[in-house]
């Protein structure tokens, strides 16, 4: 009797131990999966950061954005990978929500290529290949027909409203409801990012401010009016209109050199400059070339 009780107690102890180890194993697997996604996104910013601004300016065209989504997903054979990258770029402000919608549509089409590749494994048997390929094309046609209906609607309504189509307003409504209707004034810190960042930053720590500054592009140059007396050691050929987003980001990239930039009114207090709501700066192109284009894309 005592032996049976001891065996029962031992079995219960082993069950609890194995269950605990399994739970810890699942949690560890999820953690490493999230860490891998974060490292992948960070590596993408480091490897493609210098050209990120130029790469994603072409997504202003919805058809081009669709093609980018298809090609990116075909290359990595994972719509989750390409979608997570697009979501990260939207969160960083490098791609707008309206421009991201065609890319996500393209990712859905690109992921269906995997089915066709798998069906080719039956190439040795003609009948099996016909059945396998027929089943694979169901996914292809569903995604293509969805894009054929929704993409023109997004383009047409976007041209009418100036913002986006049905999907844009649905996503905006969901975001407003989830974030309390605060729009862009509310910031959200991802709990998963908070958990995995301490580890991923040890391996890859991209300077996202440089990438963001590159995606905003260079400042707008305007020819200086005739008859202006230029101070010594200053290029007065052009003045530059810098948006508030640029100003905020430039200060993060290189606070020291940004503080030395002179506004147009500091140099020419009696003149007015046509920059609208933007701030007028002198020699902002030199700052952009030195600190932004020549900036370090990866923190040390």
PDB file of C-alpha atoms in Angstrom:
ATOM      1  CA  UNK A   1       0.000   0.000   0.000  1.00  0.00           C
ATOM      2  CA  UNK A   2       2.776   2.372   0.932  1.00  0.00           C
ATOM      3  CA  UNK A   3       4.615   1.467  -2.272  1.00  0.00           C
ATOM      4  CA  UNK A   4       1.522   2.269  -4.345  1.00  0.00           C
ATOM      5  CA  UNK A   5       1.149   5.655  -2.640  1.00  0.00           C
ATOM      6  CA  UNK A   6       4.820   6.415  -3.256  1.00  0.00           C
ATOM      7  CA  UNK A   7       4.478   5.437  -6.926  1.00  0.00           C
ATOM      8  CA  UNK A   8       1.341   7.576  -7.272  1.00  0.00           C
ATOM      9  CA  UNK A   9       3.055  10.552  -5.645  1.00  0.00           C
ATOM     10  CA  UNK A  10       6.077  10.093  -7.925  1.00  0.00           C
ATOM     11  CA  UNK A  11       3.827   9.928 -11.000  1.00  0.00           C
ATOM     12  CA  UNK A  12       2.053  13.122  -9.973  1.00  0.00           C
ATOM     13  CA  UNK A  13       5.395  14.839  -9.419  1.00  0.00           C
ATOM     14  CA  UNK A  14       6.655  13.751 -12.837  1.00  0.00           C
ATOM     15  CA  UNK A  15       3.410  14.929 -14.460  1.00  0.00           C
ATOM     16  CA  UNK A  16       3.729  18.363 -12.850  1.00  0.00           C
ATOM     17  CA  UNK A  17       7.405  18.570 -13.827  1.00  0.00           C
ATOM     18  CA  UNK A  18       6.808  17.573 -17.465  1.00  0.00           C
ATOM     19  CA  UNK A  19       3.807  19.901 -17.755  1.00  0.00           C
ATOM     20  CA  UNK A  20       5.834  22.796 -16.364  1.00  0.00           C
ATOM     21  CA  UNK A  21       8.716  22.066 -18.740  1.00  0.00           C
ATOM     22  CA  UNK A  22       6.332  21.900 -21.698  1.00  0.00           C
ATOM     23  CA  UNK A  23       4.754  25.233 -20.793  1.00  0.00           C
ATOM     24  CA  UNK A  24       8.186  26.808 -20.395  1.00  0.00           C
ATOM     25  CA  UNK A  25       9.228  25.301 -23.724  1.00  0.00           C
ATOM     26  CA  UNK A  26       6.196  26.792 -25.479  1.00  0.00           C
ATOM     27  CA  UNK A  27       6.833  30.214 -23.921  1.00  0.00           C
ATOM     28  CA  UNK A  28      10.517  30.052 -24.873  1.00  0.00           C
ATOM     29  CA  UNK A  29       9.616  29.067 -28.438  1.00  0.00           C
ATOM     30  CA  UNK A  30       7.182  31.973 -28.738  1.00  0.00           C
ATOM     31  CA  UNK A  31       9.799  34.343 -27.310  1.00  0.00           C
ATOM     32  CA  UNK A  32      12.468  33.232 -29.791  1.00  0.00           C
ATOM     33  CA  UNK A  33       9.942  33.477 -32.629  1.00  0.00           C
ATOM     34  CA  UNK A  34       9.088  37.072 -31.679  1.00  0.00           C
ATOM     35  CA  UNK A  35      12.773  37.841 -31.210  1.00  0.00           C
ATOM     36  CA  UNK A  36      13.469  36.462 -34.692  1.00  0.00           C
ATOM     37  CA  UNK A  37      10.792  38.688 -36.224  1.00  0.00           C
ATOM     38  CA  UNK A  38      12.196  41.720 -34.418  1.00  0.00           C
ATOM     39  CA  UNK A  39      15.756  40.930 -35.514  1.00  0.00           C
ATOM     40  CA  UNK A  40      14.558  40.412 -39.075  1.00  0.00           C
ATOM     41  CA  UNK A  41      12.876  43.813 -39.118  1.00  0.00           C
ATOM     42  CA  UNK A  42      15.916  45.468 -37.541  1.00  0.00           C
ATOM     43  CA  UNK A  43      18.245  43.783 -40.036  1.00  0.00           C
ATOM     44  CA  UNK A  44      16.031  44.998 -42.873  1.00  0.00           C
ATOM     45  CA  UNK A  45      16.386  48.559 -41.607  1.00  0.00           C
ATOM     46  CA  UNK A  46      20.169  48.213 -41.320  1.00  0.00           C
ATOM     47  CA  UNK A  47      20.710  46.561 -44.706  1.00  0.00           C
ATOM     48  CA  UNK A  48      18.242  48.663 -46.643  1.00  0.00           C
ATOM     49  CA  UNK A  49      18.137  51.784 -44.520  1.00  0.00           C
ATOM     50  CA  UNK A  50      20.230  53.942 -46.840  1.00  0.00           C
ATOM     51  CA  UNK A  51      17.927  53.202 -49.742  1.00  0.00           C
ATOM     52  CA  UNK A  52      14.695  52.875 -47.811  1.00  0.00           C
ATOM     53  CA  UNK A  53      13.538  56.364 -48.671  1.00  0.00           C
ATOM     54  CA  UNK A  54      14.080  55.875 -52.401  1.00  0.00           C
ATOM     55  CA  UNK A  55      12.665  52.332 -52.349  1.00  0.00           C
ATOM     56  CA  UNK A  56       9.371  53.215 -50.770  1.00  0.00           C
ATOM     57  CA  UNK A  57       8.748  56.452 -52.640  1.00  0.00           C
ATOM     58  CA  UNK A  58       7.708  54.276 -55.603  1.00  0.00           C
ATOM     59  CA  UNK A  59       4.845  52.892 -53.525  1.00  0.00           C
ATOM     60  CA  UNK A  60       2.992  56.151 -54.106  1.00  0.00           C
ATOM     61  CA  UNK A  61       1.779  54.377 -57.242  1.00  0.00           C
ATOM     62  CA  UNK A  62      -0.705  51.663 -56.114  1.00  0.00           C
ATOM     63  CA  UNK A  63       0.128  49.346 -59.026  1.00  0.00           C
ATOM     64  CA  UNK A  64       3.827  49.599 -58.209  1.00  0.00           C
ATOM     65  CA  UNK A  65       3.037  48.945 -54.548  1.00  0.00           C
ATOM     66  CA  UNK A  66       1.114  45.833 -55.570  1.00  0.00           C
ATOM     67  CA  UNK A  67       4.119  44.586 -57.573  1.00  0.00           C
ATOM     68  CA  UNK A  68       6.489  45.317 -54.666  1.00  0.00           C
ATOM     69  CA  UNK A  69       4.294  43.233 -52.360  1.00  0.00           C
ATOM     70  CA  UNK A  70       4.172  40.332 -54.819  1.00  0.00           C
ATOM     71  CA  UNK A  71       7.923  40.282 -55.501  1.00  0.00           C
ATOM     72  CA  UNK A  72       8.929  40.689 -51.848  1.00  0.00           C
ATOM     73  CA  UNK A  73       6.687  37.806 -50.782  1.00  0.00           C
ATOM     74  CA  UNK A  74       7.837  35.551 -53.629  1.00  0.00           C
ATOM     75  CA  UNK A  75      11.477  36.174 -52.691  1.00  0.00           C
ATOM     76  CA  UNK A  76      11.081  35.350 -48.987  1.00  0.00           C
ATOM     77  CA  UNK A  77       8.266  32.799 -49.522  1.00  0.00           C
ATOM     78  CA  UNK A  78       6.413  34.201 -46.527  1.00  0.00           C
ATOM     79  CA  UNK A  79       3.571  36.687 -46.524  1.00  0.00           C
ATOM     80  CA  UNK A  80       3.962  36.984 -42.748  1.00  0.00           C
ATOM     81  CA  UNK A  81       7.521  38.229 -43.223  1.00  0.00           C
ATOM     82  CA  UNK A  82       6.693  40.822 -45.866  1.00  0.00           C
ATOM     83  CA  UNK A  83       3.548  41.917 -44.034  1.00  0.00           C
ATOM     84  CA  UNK A  84       5.390  42.336 -40.730  1.00  0.00           C
ATOM     85  CA  UNK A  85       7.997  44.490 -42.489  1.00  0.00           C
ATOM     86  CA  UNK A  86       5.295  46.679 -44.054  1.00  0.00           C
ATOM     87  CA  UNK A  87       3.513  47.030 -40.715  1.00  0.00           C
ATOM     88  CA  UNK A  88       6.804  48.060 -39.094  1.00  0.00           C
ATOM     89  CA  UNK A  89       7.438  50.659 -41.797  1.00  0.00           C
ATOM     90  CA  UNK A  90       3.920  52.054 -41.398  1.00  0.00           C
ATOM     91  CA  UNK A  91       4.419  52.237 -37.640  1.00  0.00           C
ATOM     92  CA  UNK A  92       7.696  54.097 -38.189  1.00  0.00           C
ATOM     93  CA  UNK A  93       5.952  56.549 -40.514  1.00  0.00           C
ATOM     94  CA  UNK A  94       8.007  55.556 -43.564  1.00  0.00           C
ATOM     95  CA  UNK A  95       4.976  54.280 -45.493  1.00  0.00           C
ATOM     96  CA  UNK A  96       1.440  55.658 -45.244  1.00  0.00           C
ATOM     97  CA  UNK A  97      -1.538  53.421 -44.545  1.00  0.00           C
ATOM     98  CA  UNK A  98      -2.976  54.186 -47.975  1.00  0.00           C
ATOM     99  CA  UNK A  99       0.247  53.145 -49.709  1.00  0.00           C
ATOM    100  CA  UNK A 100       0.570  50.022 -47.553  1.00  0.00           C
ATOM    101  CA  UNK A 101      -2.813  48.594 -48.608  1.00  0.00           C
ATOM    102  CA  UNK A 102      -1.716  47.669 -52.186  1.00  0.00           C
ATOM    103  CA  UNK A 103       1.519  46.182 -50.794  1.00  0.00           C
ATOM    104  CA  UNK A 104      -0.459  43.913 -48.454  1.00  0.00           C
ATOM    105  CA  UNK A 105      -2.693  42.924 -51.377  1.00  0.00           C
ATOM    106  CA  UNK A 106       0.436  42.022 -53.334  1.00  0.00           C
ATOM    107  CA  UNK A 107       1.710  39.977 -50.390  1.00  0.00           C
ATOM    108  CA  UNK A 108      -1.509  37.940 -50.446  1.00  0.00           C
ATOM    109  CA  UNK A 109      -0.999  37.193 -54.138  1.00  0.00           C
ATOM    110  CA  UNK A 110       2.700  36.435 -53.690  1.00  0.00           C
ATOM    111  CA  UNK A 111       2.087  33.897 -50.930  1.00  0.00           C
ATOM    112  CA  UNK A 112      -0.099  31.823 -53.257  1.00  0.00           C
ATOM    113  CA  UNK A 113       2.965  31.080 -55.404  1.00  0.00           C
ATOM    114  CA  UNK A 114       4.023  28.596 -52.719  1.00  0.00           C
ATOM    115  CA  UNK A 115       0.999  26.430 -53.524  1.00  0.00           C
ATOM    116  CA  UNK A 116       1.960  26.241 -57.183  1.00  0.00           C
ATOM    117  CA  UNK A 117       5.535  25.307 -56.281  1.00  0.00           C
ATOM    118  CA  UNK A 118       4.330  22.507 -53.994  1.00  0.00           C
ATOM    119  CA  UNK A 119       2.007  21.172 -56.694  1.00  0.00           C
ATOM    120  CA  UNK A 120       5.015  20.758 -58.991  1.00  0.00           C
ATOM    121  CA  UNK A 121       6.168  17.898 -56.758  1.00  0.00           C
ATOM    122  CA  UNK A 122       3.588  15.780 -58.598  1.00  0.00           C
ATOM    123  CA  UNK A 123       5.117  16.518 -62.008  1.00  0.00           C
ATOM    124  CA  UNK A 124       5.985  12.846 -62.437  1.00  0.00           C
ATOM    125  CA  UNK A 125       2.313  11.851 -62.529  1.00  0.00           C
ATOM    126  CA  UNK A 126       0.190  13.805 -64.995  1.00  0.00           C
ATOM    127  CA  UNK A 127      -3.143  13.043 -63.335  1.00  0.00           C
ATOM    128  CA  UNK A 128      -1.834  13.922 -59.872  1.00  0.00           C
ATOM    129  CA  UNK A 129      -0.280  17.119 -61.237  1.00  0.00           C
ATOM    130  CA  UNK A 130      -3.594  18.191 -62.773  1.00  0.00           C
ATOM    131  CA  UNK A 131      -5.434  17.659 -59.488  1.00  0.00           C
ATOM    132  CA  UNK A 132      -2.711  19.267 -57.363  1.00  0.00           C
ATOM    133  CA  UNK A 133      -2.364  22.278 -59.642  1.00  0.00           C
ATOM    134  CA  UNK A 134      -6.144  22.714 -59.780  1.00  0.00           C
ATOM    135  CA  UNK A 135      -6.270  22.791 -55.998  1.00  0.00           C
ATOM    136  CA  UNK A 136      -3.339  25.221 -55.826  1.00  0.00           C
ATOM    137  CA  UNK A 137      -4.914  27.688 -58.238  1.00  0.00           C
ATOM    138  CA  UNK A 138      -8.000  28.004 -56.020  1.00  0.00           C
ATOM    139  CA  UNK A 139      -5.929  30.069 -53.607  1.00  0.00           C
ATOM    140  CA  UNK A 140      -4.385  32.038 -56.477  1.00  0.00           C
ATOM    141  CA  UNK A 141      -7.716  32.912 -58.052  1.00  0.00           C
ATOM    142  CA  UNK A 142      -9.343  33.840 -54.750  1.00  0.00           C
ATOM    143  CA  UNK A 143      -6.587  36.340 -53.947  1.00  0.00           C
ATOM    144  CA  UNK A 144      -6.408  37.689 -57.486  1.00  0.00           C
ATOM    145  CA  UNK A 145     -10.174  38.180 -57.726  1.00  0.00           C
ATOM    146  CA  UNK A 146     -10.194  39.914 -54.336  1.00  0.00           C
ATOM    147  CA  UNK A 147      -7.488  42.307 -55.529  1.00  0.00           C
ATOM    148  CA  UNK A 148      -9.262  42.803 -58.871  1.00  0.00           C
ATOM    149  CA  UNK A 149     -12.349  44.005 -56.972  1.00  0.00           C
ATOM    150  CA  UNK A 150     -10.825  45.907 -54.049  1.00  0.00           C
ATOM    151  CA  UNK A 151      -7.798  47.611 -55.623  1.00  0.00           C
ATOM    152  CA  UNK A 152      -9.743  49.597 -58.271  1.00  0.00           C
ATOM    153  CA  UNK A 153     -12.211  50.587 -55.560  1.00  0.00           C
ATOM    154  CA  UNK A 154      -9.363  51.850 -53.369  1.00  0.00           C
ATOM    155  CA  UNK A 155      -7.832  53.805 -56.260  1.00  0.00           C
ATOM    156  CA  UNK A 156     -11.111  55.385 -57.403  1.00  0.00           C
ATOM    157  CA  UNK A 157     -12.401  56.319 -53.936  1.00  0.00           C
ATOM    158  CA  UNK A 158      -8.914  57.472 -52.945  1.00  0.00           C
ATOM    159  CA  UNK A 159      -8.860  59.860 -55.898  1.00  0.00           C
ATOM    160  CA  UNK A 160     -12.315  61.169 -54.938  1.00  0.00           C
ATOM    161  CA  UNK A 161     -11.806  61.544 -51.182  1.00  0.00           C
ATOM    162  CA  UNK A 162      -8.106  62.384 -51.271  1.00  0.00           C
ATOM    163  CA  UNK A 163      -7.322  59.822 -48.555  1.00  0.00           C
ATOM    164  CA  UNK A 164      -8.308  56.262 -49.381  1.00  0.00           C
ATOM    165  CA  UNK A 165     -11.024  53.781 -50.159  1.00  0.00           C
ATOM    166  CA  UNK A 166     -13.170  51.343 -48.219  1.00  0.00           C
ATOM    167  CA  UNK A 167     -10.283  49.402 -46.663  1.00  0.00           C
ATOM    168  CA  UNK A 168      -8.577  52.636 -45.610  1.00  0.00           C
ATOM    169  CA  UNK A 169     -11.640  53.910 -43.756  1.00  0.00           C
ATOM    170  CA  UNK A 170     -12.363  50.518 -42.199  1.00  0.00           C
ATOM    171  CA  UNK A 171      -8.811  50.339 -40.826  1.00  0.00           C
ATOM    172  CA  UNK A 172      -9.038  53.962 -39.678  1.00  0.00           C
ATOM    173  CA  UNK A 173     -12.324  53.264 -37.890  1.00  0.00           C
ATOM    174  CA  UNK A 174     -10.914  50.195 -36.147  1.00  0.00           C
ATOM    175  CA  UNK A 175      -7.785  52.114 -35.100  1.00  0.00           C
ATOM    176  CA  UNK A 176      -9.831  55.040 -33.772  1.00  0.00           C
ATOM    177  CA  UNK A 177     -12.092  52.684 -31.819  1.00  0.00           C
ATOM    178  CA  UNK A 178      -9.152  50.744 -30.384  1.00  0.00           C
ATOM    179  CA  UNK A 179      -7.108  53.844 -29.506  1.00  0.00           C
ATOM    180  CA  UNK A 180     -10.002  55.922 -28.193  1.00  0.00           C
ATOM    181  CA  UNK A 181     -10.313  58.146 -31.255  1.00  0.00           C
ATOM    182  CA  UNK A 182      -7.106  60.018 -30.453  1.00  0.00           C
ATOM    183  CA  UNK A 183      -5.642  59.517 -33.914  1.00  0.00           C
ATOM    184  CA  UNK A 184      -1.973  60.295 -34.205  1.00  0.00           C
ATOM    185  CA  UNK A 185      -1.753  61.926 -30.779  1.00  0.00           C
ATOM    186  CA  UNK A 186      -1.771  58.535 -29.060  1.00  0.00           C
ATOM    187  CA  UNK A 187       1.364  56.450 -28.976  1.00  0.00           C
ATOM    188  CA  UNK A 188       1.338  52.729 -28.330  1.00  0.00           C
ATOM    189  CA  UNK A 189       4.304  50.787 -27.023  1.00  0.00           C
ATOM    190  CA  UNK A 190       4.145  47.193 -28.171  1.00  0.00           C
ATOM    191  CA  UNK A 191       4.476  44.812 -25.197  1.00  0.00           C
ATOM    192  CA  UNK A 192       6.230  42.226 -27.378  1.00  0.00           C
ATOM    193  CA  UNK A 193       8.692  44.874 -28.566  1.00  0.00           C
ATOM    194  CA  UNK A 194       9.316  45.829 -24.943  1.00  0.00           C
ATOM    195  CA  UNK A 195      10.020  42.197 -24.046  1.00  0.00           C
ATOM    196  CA  UNK A 196      12.324  41.215 -26.925  1.00  0.00           C
ATOM    197  CA  UNK A 197      14.149  44.506 -27.578  1.00  0.00           C
ATOM    198  CA  UNK A 198      16.684  44.151 -24.707  1.00  0.00           C
ATOM    199  CA  UNK A 199      17.965  40.946 -26.329  1.00  0.00           C
ATOM    200  CA  UNK A 200      17.727  41.912 -30.011  1.00  0.00           C
ATOM    201  CA  UNK A 201      19.455  45.249 -29.389  1.00  0.00           C
ATOM    202  CA  UNK A 202      22.540  43.310 -28.299  1.00  0.00           C
ATOM    203  CA  UNK A 203      22.815  41.913 -31.840  1.00  0.00           C
ATOM    204  CA  UNK A 204      21.248  44.554 -34.101  1.00  0.00           C
ATOM    205  CA  UNK A 205      20.415  48.111 -33.046  1.00  0.00           C
ATOM    206  CA  UNK A 206      19.483  50.203 -36.097  1.00  0.00           C
ATOM    207  CA  UNK A 207      19.380  53.980 -36.000  1.00  0.00           C
ATOM    208  CA  UNK A 208      15.746  54.395 -37.017  1.00  0.00           C
ATOM    209  CA  UNK A 209      15.997  58.188 -36.921  1.00  0.00           C
ATOM    210  CA  UNK A 210      18.409  58.166 -39.883  1.00  0.00           C
ATOM    211  CA  UNK A 211      16.142  55.812 -41.822  1.00  0.00           C
ATOM    212  CA  UNK A 212      13.130  58.003 -41.091  1.00  0.00           C
ATOM    213  CA  UNK A 213      15.025  61.144 -42.127  1.00  0.00           C
ATOM    214  CA  UNK A 214      16.053  59.495 -45.398  1.00  0.00           C
ATOM    215  CA  UNK A 215      12.471  58.492 -46.124  1.00  0.00           C
ATOM    216  CA  UNK A 216      11.331  62.107 -45.657  1.00  0.00           C
ATOM    217  CA  UNK A 217      13.684  63.161 -48.435  1.00  0.00           C
ATOM    218  CA  UNK A 218      15.858  66.276 -48.819  1.00  0.00           C
ATOM    219  CA  UNK A 219      14.577  69.763 -47.977  1.00  0.00           C
ATOM    220  CA  UNK A 220      12.913  71.842 -50.674  1.00  0.00           C
ATOM    221  CA  UNK A 221      15.316  74.389 -52.210  1.00  0.00           C
ATOM    222  CA  UNK A 222      14.107  77.782 -53.449  1.00  0.00           C
ATOM    223  CA  UNK A 223      16.241  80.350 -55.258  1.00  0.00           C
ATOM    224  CA  UNK A 224      17.206  83.342 -53.147  1.00  0.00           C
ATOM    225  CA  UNK A 225      15.708  86.671 -54.335  1.00  0.00           C
ATOM    226  CA  UNK A 226      18.052  88.997 -56.204  1.00  0.00           C
ATOM    227  CA  UNK A 227      19.791  91.814 -54.386  1.00  0.00           C
ATOM    228  CA  UNK A 228      20.462  89.908 -51.177  1.00  0.00           C
ATOM    229  CA  UNK A 229      23.737  90.668 -49.448  1.00  0.00           C
ATOM    230  CA  UNK A 230      25.122  87.341 -48.312  1.00  0.00           C
ATOM    231  CA  UNK A 231      27.256  87.061 -45.165  1.00  0.00           C
ATOM    232  CA  UNK A 232      30.797  85.790 -45.556  1.00  0.00           C
ATOM    233  CA  UNK A 233      31.337  82.032 -45.554  1.00  0.00           C
ATOM    234  CA  UNK A 234      27.660  81.320 -46.310  1.00  0.00           C
ATOM    235  CA  UNK A 235      26.072  79.957 -49.474  1.00  0.00           C
ATOM    236  CA  UNK A 236      23.035  82.112 -50.230  1.00  0.00           C
ATOM    237  CA  UNK A 237      22.170  80.630 -53.610  1.00  0.00           C
ATOM    238  CA  UNK A 238      19.083  78.928 -52.159  1.00  0.00           C
ATOM    239  CA  UNK A 239      17.035  78.862 -49.014  1.00  0.00           C
ATOM    240  CA  UNK A 240      15.336  75.696 -47.788  1.00  0.00           C
ATOM    241  CA  UNK A 241      11.844  75.063 -46.464  1.00  0.00           C
ATOM    242  CA  UNK A 242      11.943  72.381 -43.767  1.00  0.00           C
ATOM    243  CA  UNK A 243       8.733  70.781 -42.510  1.00  0.00           C
ATOM    244  CA  UNK A 244       8.022  70.232 -38.829  1.00  0.00           C
ATOM    245  CA  UNK A 245       8.442  66.463 -39.301  1.00  0.00           C
ATOM    246  CA  UNK A 246      11.890  67.017 -40.811  1.00  0.00           C
ATOM    247  CA  UNK A 247      12.886  69.448 -38.062  1.00  0.00           C
ATOM    248  CA  UNK A 248      11.850  67.042 -35.320  1.00  0.00           C
ATOM    249  CA  UNK A 249      13.665  64.135 -36.935  1.00  0.00           C
ATOM    250  CA  UNK A 250      16.816  66.064 -37.796  1.00  0.00           C
ATOM    251  CA  UNK A 251      17.168  67.108 -34.172  1.00  0.00           C
ATOM    252  CA  UNK A 252      17.132  63.448 -33.147  1.00  0.00           C
ATOM    253  CA  UNK A 253      19.735  62.430 -35.735  1.00  0.00           C
ATOM    254  CA  UNK A 254      22.342  65.115 -35.009  1.00  0.00           C
ATOM    255  CA  UNK A 255      21.340  67.460 -32.225  1.00  0.00           C
ATOM    256  CA  UNK A 256      24.674  69.321 -32.155  1.00  0.00           C
ATOM    257  CA  UNK A 257      24.879  70.251 -35.840  1.00  0.00           C
ATOM    258  CA  UNK A 258      21.143  70.854 -36.059  1.00  0.00           C
ATOM    259  CA  UNK A 259      21.444  73.494 -33.342  1.00  0.00           C
ATOM    260  CA  UNK A 260      23.965  75.382 -35.500  1.00  0.00           C
ATOM    261  CA  UNK A 261      21.544  75.716 -38.431  1.00  0.00           C
ATOM    262  CA  UNK A 262      20.490  79.313 -38.961  1.00  0.00           C
ATOM    263  CA  UNK A 263      16.961  80.257 -39.903  1.00  0.00           C
ATOM    264  CA  UNK A 264      16.410  82.678 -42.759  1.00  0.00           C
ATOM    265  CA  UNK A 265      14.979  85.308 -40.414  1.00  0.00           C
ATOM    266  CA  UNK A 266      18.109  85.118 -38.255  1.00  0.00           C
ATOM    267  CA  UNK A 267      20.292  85.962 -41.258  1.00  0.00           C
ATOM    268  CA  UNK A 268      17.849  88.305 -43.043  1.00  0.00           C
ATOM    269  CA  UNK A 269      15.492  89.706 -40.377  1.00  0.00           C
ATOM    270  CA  UNK A 270      13.898  92.262 -42.713  1.00  0.00           C
ATOM    271  CA  UNK A 271      12.967  89.828 -45.496  1.00  0.00           C
ATOM    272  CA  UNK A 272      10.090  87.384 -45.837  1.00  0.00           C
ATOM    273  CA  UNK A 273      10.417  83.904 -47.303  1.00  0.00           C
ATOM    274  CA  UNK A 274       7.683  81.847 -48.923  1.00  0.00           C
ATOM    275  CA  UNK A 275       7.741  78.646 -46.868  1.00  0.00           C
ATOM    276  CA  UNK A 276       4.173  78.639 -45.593  1.00  0.00           C
ATOM    277  CA  UNK A 277       3.926  76.629 -42.375  1.00  0.00           C
ATOM    278  CA  UNK A 278       7.450  75.238 -42.846  1.00  0.00           C
ATOM    279  CA  UNK A 279      10.583  76.737 -41.307  1.00  0.00           C
ATOM    280  CA  UNK A 280      13.092  78.485 -43.563  1.00  0.00           C
ATOM    281  CA  UNK A 281      16.745  77.512 -43.069  1.00  0.00           C
ATOM    282  CA  UNK A 282      20.006  78.494 -44.731  1.00  0.00           C
ATOM    283  CA  UNK A 283      22.420  75.777 -45.906  1.00  0.00           C
ATOM    284  CA  UNK A 284      20.086  72.981 -44.843  1.00  0.00           C
ATOM    285  CA  UNK A 285      21.347  70.958 -47.799  1.00  0.00           C
ATOM    286  CA  UNK A 286      24.797  70.731 -46.215  1.00  0.00           C
ATOM    287  CA  UNK A 287      23.289  69.399 -42.999  1.00  0.00           C
ATOM    288  CA  UNK A 288      21.261  66.837 -44.952  1.00  0.00           C
ATOM    289  CA  UNK A 289      24.313  65.637 -46.883  1.00  0.00           C
ATOM    290  CA  UNK A 290      26.577  65.456 -43.847  1.00  0.00           C
ATOM    291  CA  UNK A 291      24.274  64.221 -41.085  1.00  0.00           C
ATOM    292  CA  UNK A 292      21.460  62.413 -42.895  1.00  0.00           C
ATOM    293  CA  UNK A 293      22.928  60.953 -46.101  1.00  0.00           C
ATOM    294  CA  UNK A 294      26.259  60.414 -44.350  1.00  0.00           C
ATOM    295  CA  UNK A 295      24.673  59.384 -41.054  1.00  0.00           C
ATOM    296  CA  UNK A 296      25.427  56.121 -39.266  1.00  0.00           C
ATOM    297  CA  UNK A 297      22.635  53.639 -39.954  1.00  0.00           C
ATOM    298  CA  UNK A 298      23.526  51.354 -37.042  1.00  0.00           C
ATOM    299  CA  UNK A 299      24.028  52.470 -33.451  1.00  0.00           C
ATOM    300  CA  UNK A 300      27.185  51.336 -31.743  1.00  0.00           C
TER     301      UNK A 300
END
